[in-house]
C-alpha positions as a printed NumPy array, in Angstrom:
array([[ -33.375, -266.565,   75.679],
       [ -36.257, -265.715,   78.009],
       [ -38.846, -263.28 ,   76.867],
       [ -37.89 , -261.17 ,   79.907],
       [ -34.272, -260.88 ,   78.795],
       [ -35.378, -260.196,   75.245],
       [ -37.583, -257.366,   76.615],
       [ -35.083, -255.817,   79.052],
       [ -31.66 , -256.916,   78.042],
       [ -31.132, -258.162,   81.613],
       [ -30.067, -254.719,   82.832],
       [ -33.365, -253.157,   84.132],
       [ -33.043, -253.913,   87.846],
       [ -32.628, -250.316,   88.992],
       [ -35.276, -248.988,   86.673],
       [ -37.737, -251.723,   87.766],
       [ -37.172, -250.935,   91.46 ],
       [ -37.556, -247.187,   90.803],
       [ -40.903, -247.74 ,   89.126],
       [ -42.286, -249.589,   92.182],
       [ -40.823, -247.079,   94.594],
       [ -42.712, -244.395,   92.755],
       [ -45.931, -246.326,   92.978],
       [ -45.368, -246.809,   96.682],
       [ -44.8  , -243.055,   97.183],
       [ -48.123, -242.393,   95.358],
       [ -49.904, -244.441,   98.022],
       [ -50.405, -247.689,   96.085],
       [ -50.332, -250.816,   98.164],
       [ -47.197, -252.781,   97.177],
       [ -47.789, -255.798,   99.325],
       [ -50.844, -257.482,   97.804],
       [ -49.002, -260.562,   96.755],
       [ -47.327, -260.963,  100.144],
       [ -50.647, -260.602,  101.945],
       [ -52.262, -263.122,   99.66 ],
       [ -49.5  , -265.679,  100.334],
       [ -49.596, -264.995,  104.097],
       [ -53.251, -265.879,  104.163],
       [ -52.481, -269.342,  102.754],
       [ -49.685, -270.576,  105.056],
       [ -48.897, -269.93 ,  108.734],
       [ -46.094, -267.655,  109.91 ],
       [ -42.611, -269.174,  109.779],
       [ -43.589, -271.324,  106.77 ],
       [ -40.921, -271.831,  104.099],
       [ -41.547, -269.808,  101.011],
       [ -39.732, -269.834,   97.624],
       [ -40.09 , -266.591,   95.635],
       [ -39.633, -267.917,   92.058],
       [ -38.645, -265.113,   89.726],
       [ -38.166, -262.87 ,   92.771],
       [ -36.831, -259.949,   90.806],
       [ -35.804, -257.097,   93.049],
       [ -37.287, -258.816,   96.045],
       [ -40.39 , -256.745,   96.802],
       [ -42.618, -259.736,   97.617],
       [ -40.011, -261.764,   99.429],
       [ -38.717, -258.907,  101.614],
       [ -42.227, -258.266,  102.847],
       [ -42.878, -261.938,  103.52 ],
       [ -39.606, -262.116,  105.487],
       [ -40.787, -259.084,  107.533],
       [ -43.916, -260.992,  108.308],
       [ -41.86 , -263.886,  109.686],
       [ -41.603, -266.286,  106.744],
       [ -38.488, -268.305,  106.008],
       [ -37.839, -267.114,  102.451],
       [ -35.56 , -267.931,   99.539],
       [ -35.548, -265.977,   96.32 ],
       [ -34.393, -267.196,   92.911],
       [ -34.058, -265.278,   89.674],
       [ -31.925, -265.434,   86.529],
       [ -31.585, -261.652,   86.075],
       [ -28.341, -260.465,   87.793],
       [ -29.41 , -256.824,   87.655],
       [ -32.635, -257.614,   89.554],
       [ -30.752, -259.66 ,   92.154],
       [ -28.231, -256.912,   92.644],
       [ -31.034, -254.607,   93.748],
       [ -32.538, -257.319,   95.99 ],
       [ -29.261, -258.036,   97.707],
       [ -28.614, -254.327,   98.299],
       [ -32.05 , -253.946,   99.985],
       [ -31.901, -257.152,  102.091],
       [ -28.346, -258.581,  102.178],
       [ -29.261, -260.932,  104.993],
       [ -31.682, -262.856,  102.833],
       [ -30.774, -265.736,  100.459],
       [ -30.932, -264.655,   96.855],
       [ -29.982, -267.305,   94.286],
       [ -29.243, -266.842,   90.638],
       [ -30.553, -269.732,   88.551],
       [ -32.745, -270.579,   85.525],
       [ -36.138, -271.747,   86.818],
       [ -36.197, -274.373,   84.129],
       [ -33.145, -275.978,   85.681],
       [ -33.539, -274.973,   89.302],
       [ -32.496, -277.592,   91.879],
       [ -32.361, -276.447,   95.513],
       [ -29.905, -279.191,   96.398],
       [ -27.309, -277.463,   94.243],
       [ -27.443, -274.632,   96.723],
       [ -27.616, -276.781,   99.801],
       [ -31.283, -276.01 ,  100.341],
       [ -33.955, -278.541,  101.23 ],
       [ -36.805, -279.087,   98.699],
       [ -39.575, -278.869,  101.261],
       [ -41.142, -275.435,  100.722],
       [ -44.657, -274.88 ,  102.031],
       [ -45.399, -272.366,   99.288],
       [ -43.855, -271.277,   96.029],
       [ -45.035, -267.947,   94.646],
       [ -44.445, -266.793,   91.033],
       [ -45.69 , -263.244,   90.827],
       [ -45.1  , -260.494,   88.286],
       [ -45.833, -262.34 ,   85.017],
       [ -43.086, -264.962,   85.58 ],
       [ -44.753, -267.599,   83.456],
       [ -45.406, -265.518,   80.33 ],
       [ -41.854, -264.142,   80.402],
       [ -40.055, -267.444,   80.437],
       [ -38.054, -268.775,   77.521],
       [ -40.483, -270.155,   74.961],
       [ -41.223, -273.83 ,   75.44 ],
       [ -39.924, -274.005,   78.993],
       [ -43.213, -273.472,   80.838],
       [ -43.859, -277.144,   81.61 ],
       [ -40.271, -277.646,   82.721],
       [ -40.432, -274.659,   85.059],
       [ -43.756, -275.748,   86.608],
       [ -42.293, -279.223,   87.063],
       [ -39.167, -277.846,   88.778],
       [ -41.233, -275.61 ,   91.096],
       [ -43.473, -278.496,   92.048],
       [ -40.406, -280.541,   92.87 ],
       [ -39.396, -277.927,   95.491],
       [ -42.678, -278.328,   97.406],
       [ -43.303, -280.573,  100.438],
       [ -46.348, -282.905,  100.006],
       [ -49.427, -280.718,  100.178],
       [ -47.424, -277.538,   99.508],
       [ -48.911, -274.763,   97.369],
       [ -47.883, -273.174,   94.085],
       [ -49.295, -269.695,   93.622],
       [ -48.837, -268.009,   90.24 ],
       [ -50.289, -264.703,   89.025],
       [ -49.925, -263.668,   85.391],
       [ -51.543, -261.856,   82.516],
       [ -53.518, -263.597,   79.782],
       [ -53.999, -260.798,   77.265],
       [ -52.203, -257.817,   75.763],
       [ -53.64 , -255.415,   78.352],
       [ -51.952, -257.266,   81.119],
       [ -48.64 , -258.195,   79.56 ],
       [ -45.573, -256.411,   78.154],
       [ -45.211, -259.104,   75.527],
       [ -47.758, -260.934,   73.305],
       [ -49.89 , -263.404,   75.276],
       [ -48.168, -266.798,   75.503],
       [ -49.742, -269.047,   78.204],
       [ -53.453, -269.822,   78.512],
       [ -54.979, -271.041,   81.686],
       [ -55.8  , -274.503,   80.207],
       [ -52.182, -274.794,   79.132],
       [ -50.945, -273.789,   82.615],
       [ -53.369, -276.172,   84.317],
       [ -52.117, -279.003,   82.043],
       [ -48.54 , -278.177,   83.073],
       [ -49.561, -278.301,   86.743],
       [ -51.385, -281.615,   86.31 ],
       [ -48.343, -283.188,   84.68 ],
       [ -46.283, -282.039,   87.648],
       [ -48.627, -283.602,   90.174],
       [ -50.401, -280.346,   91.141],
       [ -54.184, -280.218,   91.68 ],
       [ -56.245, -276.997,   91.369],
       [ -57.327, -275.329,   94.614],
       [ -58.697, -271.935,   93.582],
       [ -58.391, -269.107,   91.108],
       [ -58.743, -265.392,   91.572],
       [ -58.886, -262.309,   89.323],
       [ -56.544, -260.266,   91.54 ],
       [ -54.11 , -260.598,   94.442],
       [ -56.898, -259.075,   96.557],
       [ -58.851, -262.291,   96.166],
       [ -61.562, -261.143,   93.813],
       [ -63.232, -264.117,   92.151],
       [ -61.938, -264.994,   88.683],
       [ -64.44 , -263.843,   86.032],
       [ -62.699, -264.903,   82.847],
       [ -60.739, -261.677,   82.549],
       [ -57.195, -260.999,   81.403],
       [ -55.36 , -261.655,   84.668],
       [ -55.516, -264.668,   86.955],
       [ -53.976, -265.774,   90.251],
       [ -53.982, -269.563,   90.428],
       [ -53.424, -271.742,   93.494],
       [ -52.46 , -275.428,   93.032],
       [ -51.483, -278.026,   95.623],
       [ -48.919, -280.786,   95.336],
       [ -50.972, -283.966,   95.434],
       [ -50.16 , -286.453,   98.195]])
């Protein structure tokens, strides 16, 4: 069982969406992840939102002209996503076993984004398999972008994945480091408790 399901029971889609709606009403910018990704690849690029949840990031990227696919295991989250944007492709699958071909989708994404603490909330021991699967969906030279917490202050569960461990998973999957930031706003990484990492599929 994933740490996410253990934490939420797999029924928190509506509650999760309501929390972000409240933040948006308060004036908080909800599109930092989408803006970050949009700065990395040109408009109309193919983007996979891995662990898409209720679709906040992917819907915004679609509005900006990107060709997006979302995948998540949590049916309650996908229910919200489909209600908000029924015209977009929302797939239910375990990231550790995800194969685009099973859904009739080409594995040639320009960018894969895993936002919202996807990595630390996976089922224990599946991190390397997930990174490998995500790398396999990229075209040569494609980018994997992952932002996640590294300490208790930035996670709803005890810390699980260190940056050296994540980098090792990426290297094993044929991904090379490009850059690392402290926030989705692009602030330089300073060794703090949250990191946004960019890796490229080696060619």
